[in-house]
XYZ file of N, CA and C in Angstrom:
543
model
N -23.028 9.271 -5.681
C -22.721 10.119 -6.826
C -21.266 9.876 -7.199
N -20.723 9.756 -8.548
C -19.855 9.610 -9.049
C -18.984 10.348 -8.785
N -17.714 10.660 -9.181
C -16.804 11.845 -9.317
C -16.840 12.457 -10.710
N -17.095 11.827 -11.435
C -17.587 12.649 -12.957
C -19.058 13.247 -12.721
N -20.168 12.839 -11.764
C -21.320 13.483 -11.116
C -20.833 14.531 -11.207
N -20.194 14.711 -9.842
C -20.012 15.410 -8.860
C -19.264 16.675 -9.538
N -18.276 16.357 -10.368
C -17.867 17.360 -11.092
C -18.248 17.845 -11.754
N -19.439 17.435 -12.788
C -20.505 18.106 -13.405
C -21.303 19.091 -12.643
N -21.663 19.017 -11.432
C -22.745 19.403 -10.527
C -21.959 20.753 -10.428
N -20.591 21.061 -10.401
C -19.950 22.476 -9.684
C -19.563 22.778 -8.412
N -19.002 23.492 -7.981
C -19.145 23.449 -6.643
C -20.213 23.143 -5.574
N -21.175 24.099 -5.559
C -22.259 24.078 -4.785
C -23.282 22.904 -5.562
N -23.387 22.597 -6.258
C -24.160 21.359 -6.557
C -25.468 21.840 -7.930
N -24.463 23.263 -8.133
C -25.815 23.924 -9.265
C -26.348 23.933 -10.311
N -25.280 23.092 -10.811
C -24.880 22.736 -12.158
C -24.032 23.756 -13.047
N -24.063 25.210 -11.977
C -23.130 26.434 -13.251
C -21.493 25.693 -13.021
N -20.689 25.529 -13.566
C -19.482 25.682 -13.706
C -18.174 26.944 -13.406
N -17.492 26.978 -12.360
C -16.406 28.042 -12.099
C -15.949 28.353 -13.591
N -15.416 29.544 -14.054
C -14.711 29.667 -15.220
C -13.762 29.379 -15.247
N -13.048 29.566 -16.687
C -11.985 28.376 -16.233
C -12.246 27.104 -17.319
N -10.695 26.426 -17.468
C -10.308 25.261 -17.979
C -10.357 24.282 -16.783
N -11.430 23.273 -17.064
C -11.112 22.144 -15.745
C -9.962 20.997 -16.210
N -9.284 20.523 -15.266
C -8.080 19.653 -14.947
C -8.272 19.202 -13.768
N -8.267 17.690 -14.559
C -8.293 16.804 -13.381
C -7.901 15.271 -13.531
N -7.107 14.879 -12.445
C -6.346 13.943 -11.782
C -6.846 12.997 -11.002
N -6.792 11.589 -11.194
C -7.135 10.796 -10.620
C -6.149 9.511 -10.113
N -6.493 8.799 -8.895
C -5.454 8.148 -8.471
C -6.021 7.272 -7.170
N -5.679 5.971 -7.288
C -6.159 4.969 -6.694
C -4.850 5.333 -5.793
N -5.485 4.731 -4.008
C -4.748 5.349 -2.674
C -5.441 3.879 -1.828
N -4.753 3.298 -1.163
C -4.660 1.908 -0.738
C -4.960 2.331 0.920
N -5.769 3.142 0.773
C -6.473 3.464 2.191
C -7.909 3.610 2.162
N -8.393 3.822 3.118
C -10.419 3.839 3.259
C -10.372 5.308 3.141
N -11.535 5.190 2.038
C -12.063 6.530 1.637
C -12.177 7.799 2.795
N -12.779 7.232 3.841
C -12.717 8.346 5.056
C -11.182 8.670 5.390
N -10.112 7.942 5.322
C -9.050 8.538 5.747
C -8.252 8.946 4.633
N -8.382 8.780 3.287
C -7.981 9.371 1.795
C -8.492 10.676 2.435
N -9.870 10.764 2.840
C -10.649 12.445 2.167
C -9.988 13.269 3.662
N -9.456 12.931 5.126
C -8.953 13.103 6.274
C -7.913 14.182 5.491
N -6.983 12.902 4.334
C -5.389 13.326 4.392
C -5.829 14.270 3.263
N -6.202 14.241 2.186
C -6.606 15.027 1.214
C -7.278 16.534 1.246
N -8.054 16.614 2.114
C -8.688 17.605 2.206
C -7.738 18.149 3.425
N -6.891 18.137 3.938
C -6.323 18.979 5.084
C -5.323 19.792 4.365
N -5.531 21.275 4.018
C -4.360 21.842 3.286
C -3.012 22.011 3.865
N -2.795 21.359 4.617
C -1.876 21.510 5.706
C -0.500 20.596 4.913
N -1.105 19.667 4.154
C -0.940 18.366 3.776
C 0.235 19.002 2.515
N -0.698 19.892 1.582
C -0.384 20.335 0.508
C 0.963 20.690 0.273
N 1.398 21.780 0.794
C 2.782 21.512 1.866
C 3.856 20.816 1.401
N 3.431 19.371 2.085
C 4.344 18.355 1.552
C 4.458 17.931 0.153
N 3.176 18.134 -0.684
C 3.417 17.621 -1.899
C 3.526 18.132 -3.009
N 3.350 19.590 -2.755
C 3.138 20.976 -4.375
C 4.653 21.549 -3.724
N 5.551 21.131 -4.788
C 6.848 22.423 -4.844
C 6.557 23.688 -4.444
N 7.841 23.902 -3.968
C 7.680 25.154 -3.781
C 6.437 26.180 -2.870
N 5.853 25.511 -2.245
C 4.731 25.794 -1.494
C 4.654 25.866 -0.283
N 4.043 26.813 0.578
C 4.212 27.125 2.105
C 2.433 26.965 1.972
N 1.525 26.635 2.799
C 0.611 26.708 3.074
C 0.166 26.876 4.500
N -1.282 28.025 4.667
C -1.194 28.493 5.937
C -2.677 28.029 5.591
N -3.309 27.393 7.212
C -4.487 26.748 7.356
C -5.204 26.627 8.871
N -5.924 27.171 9.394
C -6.458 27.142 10.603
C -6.176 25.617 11.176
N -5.991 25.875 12.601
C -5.572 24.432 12.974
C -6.627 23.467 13.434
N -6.194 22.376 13.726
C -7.770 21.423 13.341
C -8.525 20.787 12.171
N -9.126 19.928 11.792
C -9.991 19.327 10.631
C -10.362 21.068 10.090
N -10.724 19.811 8.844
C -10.763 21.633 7.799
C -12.351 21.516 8.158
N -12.855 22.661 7.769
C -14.246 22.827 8.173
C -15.048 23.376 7.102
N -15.807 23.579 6.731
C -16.575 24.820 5.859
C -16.573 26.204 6.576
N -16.260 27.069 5.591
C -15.992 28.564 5.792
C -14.765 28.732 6.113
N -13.328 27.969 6.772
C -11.814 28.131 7.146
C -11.251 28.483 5.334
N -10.613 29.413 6.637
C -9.479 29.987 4.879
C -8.527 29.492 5.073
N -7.948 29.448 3.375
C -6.255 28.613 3.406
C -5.913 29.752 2.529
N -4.524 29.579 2.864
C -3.397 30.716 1.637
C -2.298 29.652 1.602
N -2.089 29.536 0.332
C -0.714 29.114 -0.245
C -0.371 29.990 -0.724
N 0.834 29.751 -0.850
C 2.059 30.964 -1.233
C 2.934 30.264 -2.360
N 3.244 29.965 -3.534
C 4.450 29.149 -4.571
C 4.871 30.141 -5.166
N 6.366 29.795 -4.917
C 7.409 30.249 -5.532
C 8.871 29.678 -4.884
N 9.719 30.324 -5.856
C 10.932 29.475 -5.611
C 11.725 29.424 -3.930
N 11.095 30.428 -3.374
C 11.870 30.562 -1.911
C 10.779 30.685 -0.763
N 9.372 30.281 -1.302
C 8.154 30.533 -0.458
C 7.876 29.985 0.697
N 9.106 28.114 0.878
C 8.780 27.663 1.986
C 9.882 28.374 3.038
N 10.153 29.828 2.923
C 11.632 29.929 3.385
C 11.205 31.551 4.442
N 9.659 32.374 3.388
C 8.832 33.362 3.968
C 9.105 33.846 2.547
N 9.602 33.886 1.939
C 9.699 34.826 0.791
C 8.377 34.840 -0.177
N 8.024 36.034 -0.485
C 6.896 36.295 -1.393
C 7.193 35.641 -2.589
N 5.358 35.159 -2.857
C 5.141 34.320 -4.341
C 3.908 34.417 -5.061
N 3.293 33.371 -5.685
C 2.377 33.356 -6.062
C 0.905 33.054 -4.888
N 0.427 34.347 -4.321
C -0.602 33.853 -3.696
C -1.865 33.454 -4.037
N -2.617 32.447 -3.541
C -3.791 31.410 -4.175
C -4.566 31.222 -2.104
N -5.646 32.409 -2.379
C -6.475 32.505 -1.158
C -7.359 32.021 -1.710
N -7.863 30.585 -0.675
C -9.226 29.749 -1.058
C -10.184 30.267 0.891
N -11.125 29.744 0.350
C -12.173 29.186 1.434
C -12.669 28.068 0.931
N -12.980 27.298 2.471
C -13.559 25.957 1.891
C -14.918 26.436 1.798
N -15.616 25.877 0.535
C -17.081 26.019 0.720
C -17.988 24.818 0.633
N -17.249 23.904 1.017
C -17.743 22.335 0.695
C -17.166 21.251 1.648
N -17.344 20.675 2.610
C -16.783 19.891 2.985
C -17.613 18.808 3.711
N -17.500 17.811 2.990
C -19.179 16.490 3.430
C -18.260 15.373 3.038
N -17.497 14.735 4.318
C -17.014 13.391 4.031
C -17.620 12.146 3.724
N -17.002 11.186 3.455
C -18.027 10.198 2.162
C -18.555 9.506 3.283
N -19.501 9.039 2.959
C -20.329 8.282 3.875
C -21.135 6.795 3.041
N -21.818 6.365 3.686
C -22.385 5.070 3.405
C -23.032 5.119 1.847
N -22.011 4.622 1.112
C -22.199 4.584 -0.774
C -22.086 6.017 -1.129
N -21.382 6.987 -0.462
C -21.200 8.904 -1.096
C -19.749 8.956 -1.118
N -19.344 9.731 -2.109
C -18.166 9.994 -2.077
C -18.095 11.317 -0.702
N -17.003 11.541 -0.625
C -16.646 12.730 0.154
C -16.671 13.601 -1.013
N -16.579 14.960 -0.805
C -16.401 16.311 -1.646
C -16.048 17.363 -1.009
N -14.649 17.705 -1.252
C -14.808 19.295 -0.665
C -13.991 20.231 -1.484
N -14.887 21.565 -1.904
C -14.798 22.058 -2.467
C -13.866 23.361 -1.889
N -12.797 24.037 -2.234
C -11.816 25.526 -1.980
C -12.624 26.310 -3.168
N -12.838 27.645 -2.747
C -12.817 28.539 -3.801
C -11.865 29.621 -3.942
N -11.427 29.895 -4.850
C -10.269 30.858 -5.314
C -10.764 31.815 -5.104
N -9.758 32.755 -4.127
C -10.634 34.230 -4.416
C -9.475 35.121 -4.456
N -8.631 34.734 -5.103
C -7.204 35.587 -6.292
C -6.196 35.916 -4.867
N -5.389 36.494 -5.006
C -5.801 38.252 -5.884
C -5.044 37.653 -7.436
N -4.455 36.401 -7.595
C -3.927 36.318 -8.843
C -5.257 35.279 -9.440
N -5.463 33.871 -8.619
C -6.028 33.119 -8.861
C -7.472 33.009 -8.504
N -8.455 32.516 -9.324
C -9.661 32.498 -9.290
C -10.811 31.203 -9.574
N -11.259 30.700 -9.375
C -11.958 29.575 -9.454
C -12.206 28.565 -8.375
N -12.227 27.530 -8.571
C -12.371 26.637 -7.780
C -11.522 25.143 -7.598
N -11.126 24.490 -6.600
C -10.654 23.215 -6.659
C -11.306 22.292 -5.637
N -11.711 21.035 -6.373
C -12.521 20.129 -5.783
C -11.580 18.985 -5.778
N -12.007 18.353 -4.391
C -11.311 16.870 -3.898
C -12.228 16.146 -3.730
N -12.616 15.137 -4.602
C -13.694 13.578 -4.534
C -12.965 12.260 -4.139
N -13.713 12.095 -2.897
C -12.949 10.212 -2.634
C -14.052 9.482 -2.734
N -13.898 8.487 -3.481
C -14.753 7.184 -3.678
C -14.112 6.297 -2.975
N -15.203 5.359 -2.070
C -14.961 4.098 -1.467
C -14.597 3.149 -2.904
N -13.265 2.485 -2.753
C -12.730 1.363 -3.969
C -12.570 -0.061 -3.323
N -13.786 -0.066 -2.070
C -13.409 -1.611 -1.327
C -13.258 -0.909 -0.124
N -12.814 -2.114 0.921
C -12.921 -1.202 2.164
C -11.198 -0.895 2.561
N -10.417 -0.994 1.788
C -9.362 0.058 1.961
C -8.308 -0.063 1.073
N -9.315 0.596 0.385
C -9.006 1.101 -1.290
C -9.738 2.784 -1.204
N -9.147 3.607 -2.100
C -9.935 4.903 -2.258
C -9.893 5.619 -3.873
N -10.659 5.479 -4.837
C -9.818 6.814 -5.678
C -10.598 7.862 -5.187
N -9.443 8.690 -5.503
C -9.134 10.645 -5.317
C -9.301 10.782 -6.978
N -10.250 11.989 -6.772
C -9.898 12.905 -8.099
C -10.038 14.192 -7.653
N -8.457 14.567 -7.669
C -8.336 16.279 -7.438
C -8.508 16.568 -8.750
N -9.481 18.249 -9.136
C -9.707 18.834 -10.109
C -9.363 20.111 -9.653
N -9.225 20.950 -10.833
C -9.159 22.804 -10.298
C -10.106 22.936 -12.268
N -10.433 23.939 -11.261
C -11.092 25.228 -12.297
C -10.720 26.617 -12.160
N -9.435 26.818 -12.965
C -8.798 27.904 -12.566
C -8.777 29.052 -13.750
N -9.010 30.224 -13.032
C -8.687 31.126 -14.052
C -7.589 32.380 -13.626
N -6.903 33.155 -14.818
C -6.346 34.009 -13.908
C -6.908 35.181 -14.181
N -6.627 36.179 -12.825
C -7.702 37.554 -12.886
C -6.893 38.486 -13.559
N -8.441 39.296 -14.163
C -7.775 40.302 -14.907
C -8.223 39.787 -16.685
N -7.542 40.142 -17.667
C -8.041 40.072 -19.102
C -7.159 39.033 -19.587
N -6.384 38.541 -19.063
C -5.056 37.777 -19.653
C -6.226 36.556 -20.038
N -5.898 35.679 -21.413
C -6.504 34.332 -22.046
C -5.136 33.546 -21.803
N -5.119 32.916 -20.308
C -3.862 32.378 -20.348
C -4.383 30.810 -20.027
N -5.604 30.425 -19.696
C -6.253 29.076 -19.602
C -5.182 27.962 -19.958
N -4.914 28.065 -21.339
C -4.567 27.472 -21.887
C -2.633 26.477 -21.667
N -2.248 28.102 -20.862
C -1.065 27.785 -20.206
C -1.044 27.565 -18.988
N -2.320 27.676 -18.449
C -2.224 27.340 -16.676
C -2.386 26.104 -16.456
N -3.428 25.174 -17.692
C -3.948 24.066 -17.589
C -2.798 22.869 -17.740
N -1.296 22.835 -18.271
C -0.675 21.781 -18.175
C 0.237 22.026 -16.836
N 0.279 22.927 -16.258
C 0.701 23.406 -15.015
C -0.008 22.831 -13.972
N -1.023 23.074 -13.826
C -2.132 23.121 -13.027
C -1.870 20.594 -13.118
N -2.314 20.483 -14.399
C -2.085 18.686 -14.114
C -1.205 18.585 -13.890
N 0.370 18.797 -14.127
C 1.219 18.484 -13.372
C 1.212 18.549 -11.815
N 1.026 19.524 -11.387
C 0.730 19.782 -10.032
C 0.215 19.157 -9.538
N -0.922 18.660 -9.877
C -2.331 17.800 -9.107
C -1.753 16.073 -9.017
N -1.188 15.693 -10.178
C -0.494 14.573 -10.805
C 0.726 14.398 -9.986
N 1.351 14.899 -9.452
C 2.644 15.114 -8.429
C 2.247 15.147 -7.178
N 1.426 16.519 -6.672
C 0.352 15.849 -5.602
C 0.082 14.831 -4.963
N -1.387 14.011 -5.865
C -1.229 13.035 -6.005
C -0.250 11.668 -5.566
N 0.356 11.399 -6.727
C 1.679 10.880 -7.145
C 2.129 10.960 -5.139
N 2.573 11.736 -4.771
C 3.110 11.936 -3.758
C 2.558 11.372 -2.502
N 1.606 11.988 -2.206
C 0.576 11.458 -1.399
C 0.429 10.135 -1.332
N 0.170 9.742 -2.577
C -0.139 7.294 -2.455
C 1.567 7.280 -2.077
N 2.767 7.881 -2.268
C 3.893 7.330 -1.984
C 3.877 7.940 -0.069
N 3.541 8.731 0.795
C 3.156 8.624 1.158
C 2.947 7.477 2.439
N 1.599 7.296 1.982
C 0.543 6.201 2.572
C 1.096 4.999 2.535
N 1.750 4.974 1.329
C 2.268 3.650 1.233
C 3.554 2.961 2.039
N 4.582 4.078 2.259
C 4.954 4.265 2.901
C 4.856 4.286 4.832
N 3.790 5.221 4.711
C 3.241 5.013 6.272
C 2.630 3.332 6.135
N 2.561 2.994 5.752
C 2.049 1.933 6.143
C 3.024 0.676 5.858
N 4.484 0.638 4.877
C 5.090 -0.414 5.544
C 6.169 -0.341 6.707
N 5.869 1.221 7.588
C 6.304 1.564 8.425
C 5.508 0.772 10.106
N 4.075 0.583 9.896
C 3.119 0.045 10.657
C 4.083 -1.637 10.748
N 3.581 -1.400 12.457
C 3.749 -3.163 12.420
C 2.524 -3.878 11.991
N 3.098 -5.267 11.661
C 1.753 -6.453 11.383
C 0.758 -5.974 12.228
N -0.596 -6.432 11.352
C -1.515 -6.603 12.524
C -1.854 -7.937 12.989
N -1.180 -9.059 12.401
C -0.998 -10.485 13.284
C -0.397 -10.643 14.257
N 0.891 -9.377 14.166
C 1.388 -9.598 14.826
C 3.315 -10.845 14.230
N 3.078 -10.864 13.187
C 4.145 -11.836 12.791
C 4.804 -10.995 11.840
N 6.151 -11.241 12.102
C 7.403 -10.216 11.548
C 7.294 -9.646 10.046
């Protein structure tokens, strides 16, 4: 299944759609899909690559049913209160023989609401694209879609962005594997 599939399908695979403006980011990662969806799906990760962000995540591979809380704001990696964004994973099926991986967080506010999905496609055998998406809304009556959604791609796009620098990184840190300088 594609990542444009897969994103059609919804979270759970139902075809309803989270409410919400979807945004989404895509980005070729010079690693094997199983270890893209490893680094991607561990919110632990997130952390390093969303400003301003403290993220708290049960320890160990993420699982289905583990809760994450991020916290953003300007002093959040420091303890200071921010914008909190409580997910559960409700999806997590790494890619396997011709499947992408998918794992799905659901928003469950108290500001933020919806859903964010992470798809890795095998691009060769160590090659990967990622397409992080969110389907976000905010709670309450506010029609603010519209202003969350260039927020929301930047974020994912930086993310992203961050992450292949990264990998890329870890890896001209690796010695040869010939073995020659």
């Amino acid at each position: 299944m594609s990542s444009s599939q897969v994103g059609r399908q919804g979270a759970r695979g139902s075809g309803r759609a989270a409410p919400g403006r979807l945004v989404a980011v895509s980005r070729m990662l010079p690693i094997p899909a199983a270890e893209a969806f490893r680094l991607l799906t561990d919110a632990r990760n997130h952390a390093r690559w969303i400003p301003m962000t403290r993220v708290e995540a049960p320890p160990g591979p993420p699982r289905r049913g583990a809760m994450v809380t991020a916290v953003s704001g300007p002093l959040a990696r420091r303890g200071a209160p921010g914008i909190v964004d409580r997910m559960r994973i409700d999806r997590w099926d790494p890619p396997g023989e011709g499947a992408a991986g998918v794992a799905v967080f659901t928003k469950l506010g108290p500001l933020l609401l919806g859903e964010s999905q992470i798809v890795v496609e095998a691009a060769g055998p160590h090659r990967s694209r990622a397409t992080w998406s969110e389907r976000v809304r905010l709670a309450g009556p506010t029609p603010a879609a519209a202003l969350v959604a260039p927020v929301l791609r930047a974020m994912l796009a930086l993310a992203l962005a961050r992450a292949g620098r990264e990998v890329r990184a870890s890896r001209r840190r690796r010695p040869s594997r010939t073995g020659a300088p």
